[in-house]
PDB file of C-alpha atoms in Angstrom:
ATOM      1  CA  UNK A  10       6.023 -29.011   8.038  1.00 78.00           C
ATOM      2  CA  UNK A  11       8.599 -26.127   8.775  1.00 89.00           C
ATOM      3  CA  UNK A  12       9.759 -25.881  12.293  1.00 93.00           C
ATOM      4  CA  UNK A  13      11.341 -22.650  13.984  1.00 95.00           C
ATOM      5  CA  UNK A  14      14.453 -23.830  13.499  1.00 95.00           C
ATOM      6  CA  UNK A  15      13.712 -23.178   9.541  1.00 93.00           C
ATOM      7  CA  UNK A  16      12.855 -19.281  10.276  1.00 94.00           C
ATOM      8  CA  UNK A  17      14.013 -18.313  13.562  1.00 95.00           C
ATOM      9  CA  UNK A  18      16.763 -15.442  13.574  1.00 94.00           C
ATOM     10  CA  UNK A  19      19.570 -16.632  14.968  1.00 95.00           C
ATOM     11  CA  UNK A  20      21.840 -13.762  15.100  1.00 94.00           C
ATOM     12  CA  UNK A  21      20.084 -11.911  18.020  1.00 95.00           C
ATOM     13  CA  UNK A  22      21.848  -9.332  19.788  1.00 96.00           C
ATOM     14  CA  UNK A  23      21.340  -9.584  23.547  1.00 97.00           C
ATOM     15  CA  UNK A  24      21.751  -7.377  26.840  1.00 97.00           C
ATOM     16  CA  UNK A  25      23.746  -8.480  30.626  1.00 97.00           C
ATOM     17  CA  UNK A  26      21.976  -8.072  33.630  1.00 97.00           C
ATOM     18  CA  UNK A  27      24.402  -4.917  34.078  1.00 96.00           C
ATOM     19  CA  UNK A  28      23.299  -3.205  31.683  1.00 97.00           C
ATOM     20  CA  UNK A  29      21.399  -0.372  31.743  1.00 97.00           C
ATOM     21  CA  UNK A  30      18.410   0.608  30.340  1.00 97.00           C
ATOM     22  CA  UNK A  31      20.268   3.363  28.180  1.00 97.00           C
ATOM     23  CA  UNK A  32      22.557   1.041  26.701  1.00 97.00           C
ATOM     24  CA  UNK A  33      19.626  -1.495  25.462  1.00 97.00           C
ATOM     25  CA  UNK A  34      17.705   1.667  24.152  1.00 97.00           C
ATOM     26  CA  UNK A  35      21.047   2.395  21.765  1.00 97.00           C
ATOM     27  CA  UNK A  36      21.107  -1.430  20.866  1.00 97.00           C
ATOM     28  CA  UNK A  37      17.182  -1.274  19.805  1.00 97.00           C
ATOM     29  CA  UNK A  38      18.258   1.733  17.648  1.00 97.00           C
ATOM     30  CA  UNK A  39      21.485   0.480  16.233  1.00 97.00           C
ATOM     31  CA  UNK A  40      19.317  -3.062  15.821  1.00 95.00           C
ATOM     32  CA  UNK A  41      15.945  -1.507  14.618  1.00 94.00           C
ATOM     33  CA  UNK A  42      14.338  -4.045  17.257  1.00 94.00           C
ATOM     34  CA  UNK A  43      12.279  -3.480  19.490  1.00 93.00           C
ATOM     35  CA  UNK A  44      12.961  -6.362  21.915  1.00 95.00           C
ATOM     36  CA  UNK A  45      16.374  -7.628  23.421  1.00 97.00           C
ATOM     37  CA  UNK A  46      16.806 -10.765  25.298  1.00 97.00           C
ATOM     38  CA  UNK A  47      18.526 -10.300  28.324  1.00 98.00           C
ATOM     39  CA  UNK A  48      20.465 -13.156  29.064  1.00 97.00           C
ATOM     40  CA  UNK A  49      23.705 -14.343  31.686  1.00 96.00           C
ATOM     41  CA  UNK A  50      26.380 -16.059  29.416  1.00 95.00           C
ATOM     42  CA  UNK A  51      23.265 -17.786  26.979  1.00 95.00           C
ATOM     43  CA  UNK A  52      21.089 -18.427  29.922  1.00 96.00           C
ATOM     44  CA  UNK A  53      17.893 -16.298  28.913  1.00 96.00           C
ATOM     45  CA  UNK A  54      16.742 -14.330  31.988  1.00 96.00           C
ATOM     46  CA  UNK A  55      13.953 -12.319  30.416  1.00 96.00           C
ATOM     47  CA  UNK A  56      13.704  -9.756  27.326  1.00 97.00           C
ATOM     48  CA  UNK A  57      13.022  -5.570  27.686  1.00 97.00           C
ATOM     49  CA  UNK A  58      10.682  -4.176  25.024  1.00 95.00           C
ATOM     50  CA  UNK A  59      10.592  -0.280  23.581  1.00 95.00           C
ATOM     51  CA  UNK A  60       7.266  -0.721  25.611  1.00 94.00           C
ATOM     52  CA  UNK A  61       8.765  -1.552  28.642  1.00 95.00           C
ATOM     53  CA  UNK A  62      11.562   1.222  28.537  1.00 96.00           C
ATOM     54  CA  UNK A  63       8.354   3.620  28.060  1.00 96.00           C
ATOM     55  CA  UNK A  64       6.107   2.121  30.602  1.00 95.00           C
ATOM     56  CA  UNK A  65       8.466   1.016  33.356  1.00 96.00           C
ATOM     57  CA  UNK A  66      10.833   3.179  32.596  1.00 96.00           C
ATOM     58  CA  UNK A  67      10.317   6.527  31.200  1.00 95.00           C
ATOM     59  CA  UNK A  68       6.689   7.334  32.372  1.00 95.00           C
ATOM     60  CA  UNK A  69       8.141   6.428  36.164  1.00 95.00           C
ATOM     61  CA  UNK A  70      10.757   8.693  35.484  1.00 95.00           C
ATOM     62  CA  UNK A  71      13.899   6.501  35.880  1.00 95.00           C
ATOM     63  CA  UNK A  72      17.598   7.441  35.225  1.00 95.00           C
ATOM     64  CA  UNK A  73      19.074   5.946  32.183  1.00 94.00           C
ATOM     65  CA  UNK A  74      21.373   3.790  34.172  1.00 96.00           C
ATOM     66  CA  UNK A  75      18.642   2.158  35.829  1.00 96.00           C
ATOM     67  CA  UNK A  76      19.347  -1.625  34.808  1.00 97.00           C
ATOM     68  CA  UNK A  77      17.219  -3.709  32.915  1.00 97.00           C
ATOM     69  CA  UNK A  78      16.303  -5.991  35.061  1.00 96.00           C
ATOM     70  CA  UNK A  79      14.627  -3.387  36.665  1.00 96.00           C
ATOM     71  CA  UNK A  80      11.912  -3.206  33.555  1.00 96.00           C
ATOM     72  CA  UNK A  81      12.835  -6.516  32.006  1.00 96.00           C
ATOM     73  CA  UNK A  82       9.742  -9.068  31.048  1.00 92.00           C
ATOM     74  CA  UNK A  83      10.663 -12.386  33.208  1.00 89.00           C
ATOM     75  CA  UNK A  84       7.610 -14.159  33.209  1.00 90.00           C
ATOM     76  CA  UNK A  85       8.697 -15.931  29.738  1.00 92.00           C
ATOM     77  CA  UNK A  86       6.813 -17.569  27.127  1.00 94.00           C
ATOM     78  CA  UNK A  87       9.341 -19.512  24.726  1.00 96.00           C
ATOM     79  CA  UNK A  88       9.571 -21.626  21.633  1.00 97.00           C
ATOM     80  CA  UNK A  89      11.991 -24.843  20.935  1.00 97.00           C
ATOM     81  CA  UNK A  90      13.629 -24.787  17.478  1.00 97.00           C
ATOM     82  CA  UNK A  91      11.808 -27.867  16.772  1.00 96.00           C
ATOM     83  CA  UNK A  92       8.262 -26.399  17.624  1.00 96.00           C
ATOM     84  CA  UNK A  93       6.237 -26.311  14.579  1.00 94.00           C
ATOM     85  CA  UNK A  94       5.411 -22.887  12.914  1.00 93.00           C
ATOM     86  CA  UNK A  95       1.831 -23.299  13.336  1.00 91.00           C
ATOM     87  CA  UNK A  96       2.488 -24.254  17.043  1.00 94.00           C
ATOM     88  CA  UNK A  97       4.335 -21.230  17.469  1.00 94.00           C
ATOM     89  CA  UNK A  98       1.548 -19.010  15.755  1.00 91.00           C
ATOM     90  CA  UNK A  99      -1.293 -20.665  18.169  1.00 92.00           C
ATOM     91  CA  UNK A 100       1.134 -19.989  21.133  1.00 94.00           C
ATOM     92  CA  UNK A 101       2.290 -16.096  20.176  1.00 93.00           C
ATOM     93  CA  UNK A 102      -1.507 -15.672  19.782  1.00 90.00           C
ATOM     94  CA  UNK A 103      -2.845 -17.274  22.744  1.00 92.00           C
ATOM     95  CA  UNK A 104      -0.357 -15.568  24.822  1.00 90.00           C
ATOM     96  CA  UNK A 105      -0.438 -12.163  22.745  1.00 90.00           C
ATOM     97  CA  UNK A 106       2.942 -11.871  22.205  1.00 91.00           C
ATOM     98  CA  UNK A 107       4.957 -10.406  18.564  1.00 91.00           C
ATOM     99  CA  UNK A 108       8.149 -12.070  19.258  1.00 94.00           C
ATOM    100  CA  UNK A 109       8.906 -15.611  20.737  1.00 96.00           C
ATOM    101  CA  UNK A 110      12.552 -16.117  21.979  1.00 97.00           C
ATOM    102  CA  UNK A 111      13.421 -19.957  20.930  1.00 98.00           C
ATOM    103  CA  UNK A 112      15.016 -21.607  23.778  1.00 98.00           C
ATOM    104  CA  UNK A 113      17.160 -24.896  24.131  1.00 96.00           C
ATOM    105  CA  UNK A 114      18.656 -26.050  27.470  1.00 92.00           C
ATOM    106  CA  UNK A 115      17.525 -22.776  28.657  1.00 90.00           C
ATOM    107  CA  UNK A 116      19.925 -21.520  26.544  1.00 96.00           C
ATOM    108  CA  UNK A 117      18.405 -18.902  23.960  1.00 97.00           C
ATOM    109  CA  UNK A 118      19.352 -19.734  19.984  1.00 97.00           C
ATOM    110  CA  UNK A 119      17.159 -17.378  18.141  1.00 97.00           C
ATOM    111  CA  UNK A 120      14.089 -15.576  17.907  1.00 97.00           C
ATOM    112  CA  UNK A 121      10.910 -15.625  16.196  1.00 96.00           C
ATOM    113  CA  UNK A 122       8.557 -12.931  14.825  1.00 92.00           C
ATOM    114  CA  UNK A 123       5.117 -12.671  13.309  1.00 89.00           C
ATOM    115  CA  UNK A 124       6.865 -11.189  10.520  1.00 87.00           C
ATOM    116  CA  UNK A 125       9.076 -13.941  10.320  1.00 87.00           C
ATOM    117  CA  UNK A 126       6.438 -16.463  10.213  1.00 87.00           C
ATOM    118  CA  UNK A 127       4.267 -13.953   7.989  1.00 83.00           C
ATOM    119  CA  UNK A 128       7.214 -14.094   4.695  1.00 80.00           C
ATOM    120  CA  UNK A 129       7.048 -18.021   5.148  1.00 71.00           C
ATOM    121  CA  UNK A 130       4.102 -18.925   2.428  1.00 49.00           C
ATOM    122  CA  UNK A 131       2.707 -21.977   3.973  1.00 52.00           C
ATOM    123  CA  UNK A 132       1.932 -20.044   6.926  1.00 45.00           C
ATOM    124  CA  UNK A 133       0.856 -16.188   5.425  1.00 50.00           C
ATOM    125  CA  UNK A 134      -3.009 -16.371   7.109  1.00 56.00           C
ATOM    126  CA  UNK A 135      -1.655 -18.226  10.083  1.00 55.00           C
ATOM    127  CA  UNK A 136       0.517 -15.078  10.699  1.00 52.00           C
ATOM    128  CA  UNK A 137      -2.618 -12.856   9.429  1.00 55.00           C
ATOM    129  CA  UNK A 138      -4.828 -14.729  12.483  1.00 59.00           C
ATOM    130  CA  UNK A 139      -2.355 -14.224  15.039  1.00 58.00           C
ATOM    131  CA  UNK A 140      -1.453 -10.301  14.336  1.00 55.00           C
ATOM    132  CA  UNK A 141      -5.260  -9.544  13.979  1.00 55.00           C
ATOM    133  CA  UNK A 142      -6.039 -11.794  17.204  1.00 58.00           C
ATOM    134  CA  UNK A 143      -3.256  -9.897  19.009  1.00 53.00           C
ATOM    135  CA  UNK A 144      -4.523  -6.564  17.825  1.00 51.00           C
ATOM    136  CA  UNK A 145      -8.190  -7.494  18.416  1.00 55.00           C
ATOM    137  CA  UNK A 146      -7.099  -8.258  22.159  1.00 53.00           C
ATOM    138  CA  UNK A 147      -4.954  -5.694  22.627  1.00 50.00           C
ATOM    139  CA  UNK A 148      -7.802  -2.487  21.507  1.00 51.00           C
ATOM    140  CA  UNK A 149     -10.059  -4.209  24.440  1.00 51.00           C
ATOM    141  CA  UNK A 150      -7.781  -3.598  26.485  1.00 50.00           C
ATOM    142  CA  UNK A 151      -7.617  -0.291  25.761  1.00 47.00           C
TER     143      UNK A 151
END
């Protein structure tokens, strides 16, 4: 069974608690992301979405230099590397979430996507039930 350590993205570019919303924006387009962890040192503190620029920040008409902690996500749903990919898909499904920062220590080492669980074979329809689950959950909402 493949764990997140197999498929996580480990290279993830991350934002201070200084920084401002502004500079995360460039780092999403530079990136082609649309989340960055924000994290003191490797300590994550939360991540900021392209949603949450828009919602928290745009539509309430904040200045660029606002800082992210101002929009940030902190109520945190995380991964280990040695969760299993299926126990990952339940989780990012149950909790309607796209991407899954993988923690250890409280320290974040990578990041998971249902894209990057999606290109892993053994788990295609796993991937397939947690996007349309997601989705389904999401239009009610709506």
């Amino acid at each position: 069974m493949k764990t997140l350590r197999d498929i996580m993205t480990t290279n993830v570019d991350t934002c201070s608690p200084q920084d401002s919303i502004y500079e995360t924006a460039v780092k999403m387009k530079q990136d082609d992301v649309g989340v960055i962890p924000v994290c003191e040192g490797k300590k994550l503190l939360g991540v900021i979405t392209d949603r949450d620029i828009v919602i928290r920040a745009v539509a309430e008409k904040k200045q660029g230099s606002t800082k992210v902690t101002d929009v940030m996500s902190s109520r945190l749903i995380t991964g280990s590397p040695d969760m299993s990919v299926e126990e990952a898909s339940k989780l990012m499904s149950q909790d309607q979430i796209r991407r899954l920062p993988i923690v250890e220590n409280s320290d974040l080492v990578g990041i998971v996507s249902l894209g990057d669980i999606a290109v892993h074979k053994e788990s295609d329809s796993k991937a397939g039930v947690a996007l349309s689950e997601i989705s389904e959950q999401r239009d009610q909402l709506q």
